[in-house]
Amino acid sequence: MSKFYAALVAGLLLAPGVHAADQKLGAADIKKNLEAAASDPAKVKAYCAMSKKMDEIGDDEKKAQAAGDEIDGYFKTLGDDFENAWDAGQDAADGSAEATAMDQAVSTLDGKCSK
């Protein structure tokens, strides 16, 4: 997972609410919550659209700011459990069990997207 995605998500999700940092999700919960989206066609569609948008944004900060509401909408569709797991995975130290769980879950989801 790119460091850019961590910065993008952190910058876009400034709205108040319950986030993974408050809950300290472990690797198993991160993987379970993210992969749960793979069995819901509406969530797969939202994830794939979000992933495509993040790829389009690349490292362009202005594009990231302009896409903030769109990205927030995808997270709303994906749900709080997904968002909390995403945040926890992004906040995890490189090489940690949590980061590995995030990478595995994202790979599973990416496999559902036609690029």
mmCIF file of C-alpha atoms in Angstrom:
data_model
loop_
_atom_site.group_PDB
_atom_site.id
_atom_site.type_symbol
_atom_site.label_atom_id
_atom_site.label_comp_id
_atom_site.label_asym_id
_atom_site.label_seq_id
_atom_site.Cartn_x
_atom_site.Cartn_y
_atom_site.Cartn_z
ATOM 1 C CA MET A 1 0.000 0.000 0.000
ATOM 2 C CA SER A 2 1.392 3.321 -1.017
ATOM 3 C CA LYS A 3 2.356 5.948 1.540
ATOM 4 C CA PHE A 4 0.413 8.371 -0.650
ATOM 5 C CA TYR A 5 -2.833 6.566 0.123
ATOM 6 C CA ALA A 6 -2.157 6.991 3.821
ATOM 7 C CA ALA A 7 -1.648 10.722 3.354
ATOM 8 C CA LEU A 8 -4.638 10.996 1.036
ATOM 9 C CA VAL A 9 -6.993 9.236 3.403
ATOM 10 C CA ALA A 10 -5.709 11.210 6.376
ATOM 11 C CA GLY A 11 -6.211 14.457 4.494
ATOM 12 C CA LEU A 12 -9.652 13.610 3.177
ATOM 13 C CA LEU A 13 -11.189 12.172 6.294
ATOM 14 C CA LEU A 14 -11.085 15.138 8.592
ATOM 15 C CA ALA A 15 -14.744 14.820 9.565
ATOM 16 C CA PRO A 16 -15.328 14.021 13.237
ATOM 17 C CA GLY A 17 -16.351 10.496 14.136
ATOM 18 C CA VAL A 18 -15.143 7.207 15.498
ATOM 19 C CA HIS A 19 -11.935 6.126 13.839
ATOM 20 C CA ALA A 20 -9.677 3.121 14.135
ATOM 21 C CA ALA A 21 -7.091 5.096 16.065
ATOM 22 C CA ASP A 22 -9.600 5.180 18.916
ATOM 23 C CA GLN A 23 -10.382 1.469 18.632
ATOM 24 C CA LYS A 24 -6.929 -0.069 18.007
ATOM 25 C CA LEU A 25 -8.069 -2.817 15.654
ATOM 26 C CA GLY A 26 -5.815 -5.832 15.407
ATOM 27 C CA ALA A 27 -4.677 -7.583 12.245
ATOM 28 C CA ALA A 28 -7.487 -10.159 12.241
ATOM 29 C CA ASP A 29 -10.173 -7.473 12.554
ATOM 30 C CA ILE A 30 -8.575 -5.305 9.883
ATOM 31 C CA LYS A 31 -8.502 -8.197 7.426
ATOM 32 C CA LYS A 32 -12.014 -9.413 8.322
ATOM 33 C CA ASN A 33 -13.604 -5.957 8.104
ATOM 34 C CA LEU A 34 -11.965 -5.053 4.802
ATOM 35 C CA GLU A 35 -12.567 -8.423 3.161
ATOM 36 C CA ALA A 36 -16.240 -8.368 4.234
ATOM 37 C CA ALA A 37 -16.788 -5.797 1.494
ATOM 38 C CA ALA A 38 -15.759 -8.408 -1.105
ATOM 39 C CA SER A 39 -19.025 -10.312 -0.636
ATOM 40 C CA ASP A 40 -21.292 -7.282 -1.183
ATOM 41 C CA PRO A 41 -21.633 -6.209 -4.833
ATOM 42 C CA ALA A 42 -22.467 -2.586 -3.900
ATOM 43 C CA LYS A 43 -19.387 -2.373 -1.677
ATOM 44 C CA VAL A 44 -17.171 -3.969 -4.316
ATOM 45 C CA LYS A 45 -18.404 -1.374 -6.805
ATOM 46 C CA ALA A 46 -17.691 1.457 -4.320
ATOM 47 C CA TYR A 47 -14.236 0.083 -3.451
ATOM 48 C CA CYS A 48 -13.270 -0.343 -7.111
ATOM 49 C CA ALA A 49 -14.458 3.175 -7.961
ATOM 50 C CA MET A 50 -12.535 4.563 -4.972
ATOM 51 C CA SER A 51 -9.400 2.671 -5.960
ATOM 52 C CA LYS A 52 -9.680 3.928 -9.547
ATOM 53 C CA LYS A 53 -10.156 7.514 -8.321
ATOM 54 C CA MET A 54 -7.096 7.230 -6.052
ATOM 55 C CA ASP A 55 -5.066 5.974 -9.013
ATOM 56 C CA GLU A 56 -6.260 8.954 -11.088
ATOM 57 C CA ILE A 57 -5.321 11.373 -8.313
ATOM 58 C CA GLY A 58 -1.798 10.026 -7.977
ATOM 59 C CA ASP A 59 0.379 12.505 -6.065
ATOM 60 C CA ASP A 60 -1.621 15.583 -7.110
ATOM 61 C CA GLU A 61 -2.679 17.363 -3.921
ATOM 62 C CA LYS A 62 -5.168 19.626 -5.736
ATOM 63 C CA LYS A 63 -6.886 16.618 -7.317
ATOM 64 C CA ALA A 64 -6.981 14.928 -3.901
ATOM 65 C CA GLN A 65 -8.674 17.944 -2.347
ATOM 66 C CA ALA A 66 -11.153 18.188 -5.235
ATOM 67 C CA ALA A 67 -12.048 14.494 -4.873
ATOM 68 C CA GLY A 68 -12.552 14.657 -1.095
ATOM 69 C CA ASP A 69 -16.351 14.506 -1.138
ATOM 70 C CA GLU A 70 -16.312 11.720 -3.715
ATOM 71 C CA ILE A 71 -13.894 9.635 -1.635
ATOM 72 C CA ASP A 72 -15.964 10.301 1.503
ATOM 73 C CA GLY A 73 -19.029 9.020 -0.371
ATOM 74 C CA TYR A 74 -17.252 5.767 -1.189
ATOM 75 C CA PHE A 75 -16.314 5.314 2.462
ATOM 76 C CA LYS A 76 -19.933 5.978 3.457
ATOM 77 C CA THR A 77 -21.056 3.183 1.123
ATOM 78 C CA LEU A 78 -18.324 0.881 2.423
ATOM 79 C CA GLY A 79 -19.421 1.467 6.025
ATOM 80 C CA ASP A 80 -17.912 2.302 9.378
ATOM 81 C CA ASP A 81 -16.319 -1.127 9.928
ATOM 82 C CA PHE A 82 -14.511 -0.845 6.597
ATOM 83 C CA GLU A 83 -13.425 2.740 7.260
ATOM 84 C CA ASN A 84 -12.166 1.946 10.753
ATOM 85 C CA ALA A 85 -10.219 -1.053 9.448
ATOM 86 C CA TRP A 86 -8.842 1.050 6.562
ATOM 87 C CA ASP A 87 -7.692 3.740 8.970
ATOM 88 C CA ALA A 88 -6.104 1.178 11.297
ATOM 89 C CA GLY A 89 -4.298 -0.472 8.395
ATOM 90 C CA GLN A 90 -3.052 2.873 7.110
ATOM 91 C CA ASP A 91 -1.826 3.843 10.576
ATOM 92 C CA ALA A 92 -0.013 0.539 11.099
ATOM 93 C CA ALA A 93 3.760 0.432 11.096
ATOM 94 C CA ASP A 94 5.361 -0.943 7.931
ATOM 95 C CA GLY A 95 5.951 -4.667 8.250
ATOM 96 C CA SER A 96 3.559 -5.066 11.185
ATOM 97 C CA ALA A 97 0.867 -7.749 11.289
ATOM 98 C CA GLU A 98 -1.737 -5.008 10.853
ATOM 99 C CA ALA A 99 -0.033 -3.602 7.739
ATOM 100 C CA THR A 100 0.283 -7.101 6.295
ATOM 101 C CA ALA A 101 -3.412 -7.759 6.983
ATOM 102 C CA MET A 102 -4.278 -4.506 5.209
ATOM 103 C CA ASP A 103 -2.166 -5.437 2.171
ATOM 104 C CA GLN A 104 -3.724 -8.915 1.972
ATOM 105 C CA ALA A 105 -7.276 -7.586 2.260
ATOM 106 C CA VAL A 106 -6.667 -4.878 -0.339
ATOM 107 C CA SER A 107 -5.226 -7.501 -2.692
ATOM 108 C CA THR A 108 -8.394 -9.554 -2.263
ATOM 109 C CA LEU A 109 -10.542 -6.519 -3.023
ATOM 110 C CA ASP A 110 -8.373 -5.463 -5.955
ATOM 111 C CA GLY A 111 -8.931 -8.920 -7.415
ATOM 112 C CA LYS A 112 -12.656 -8.102 -7.619
ATOM 113 C CA CYS A 113 -12.032 -4.981 -9.709
ATOM 114 C CA SER A 114 -11.678 -5.066 -13.477
ATOM 115 C CA LYS A 115 -8.955 -2.545 -14.263
#
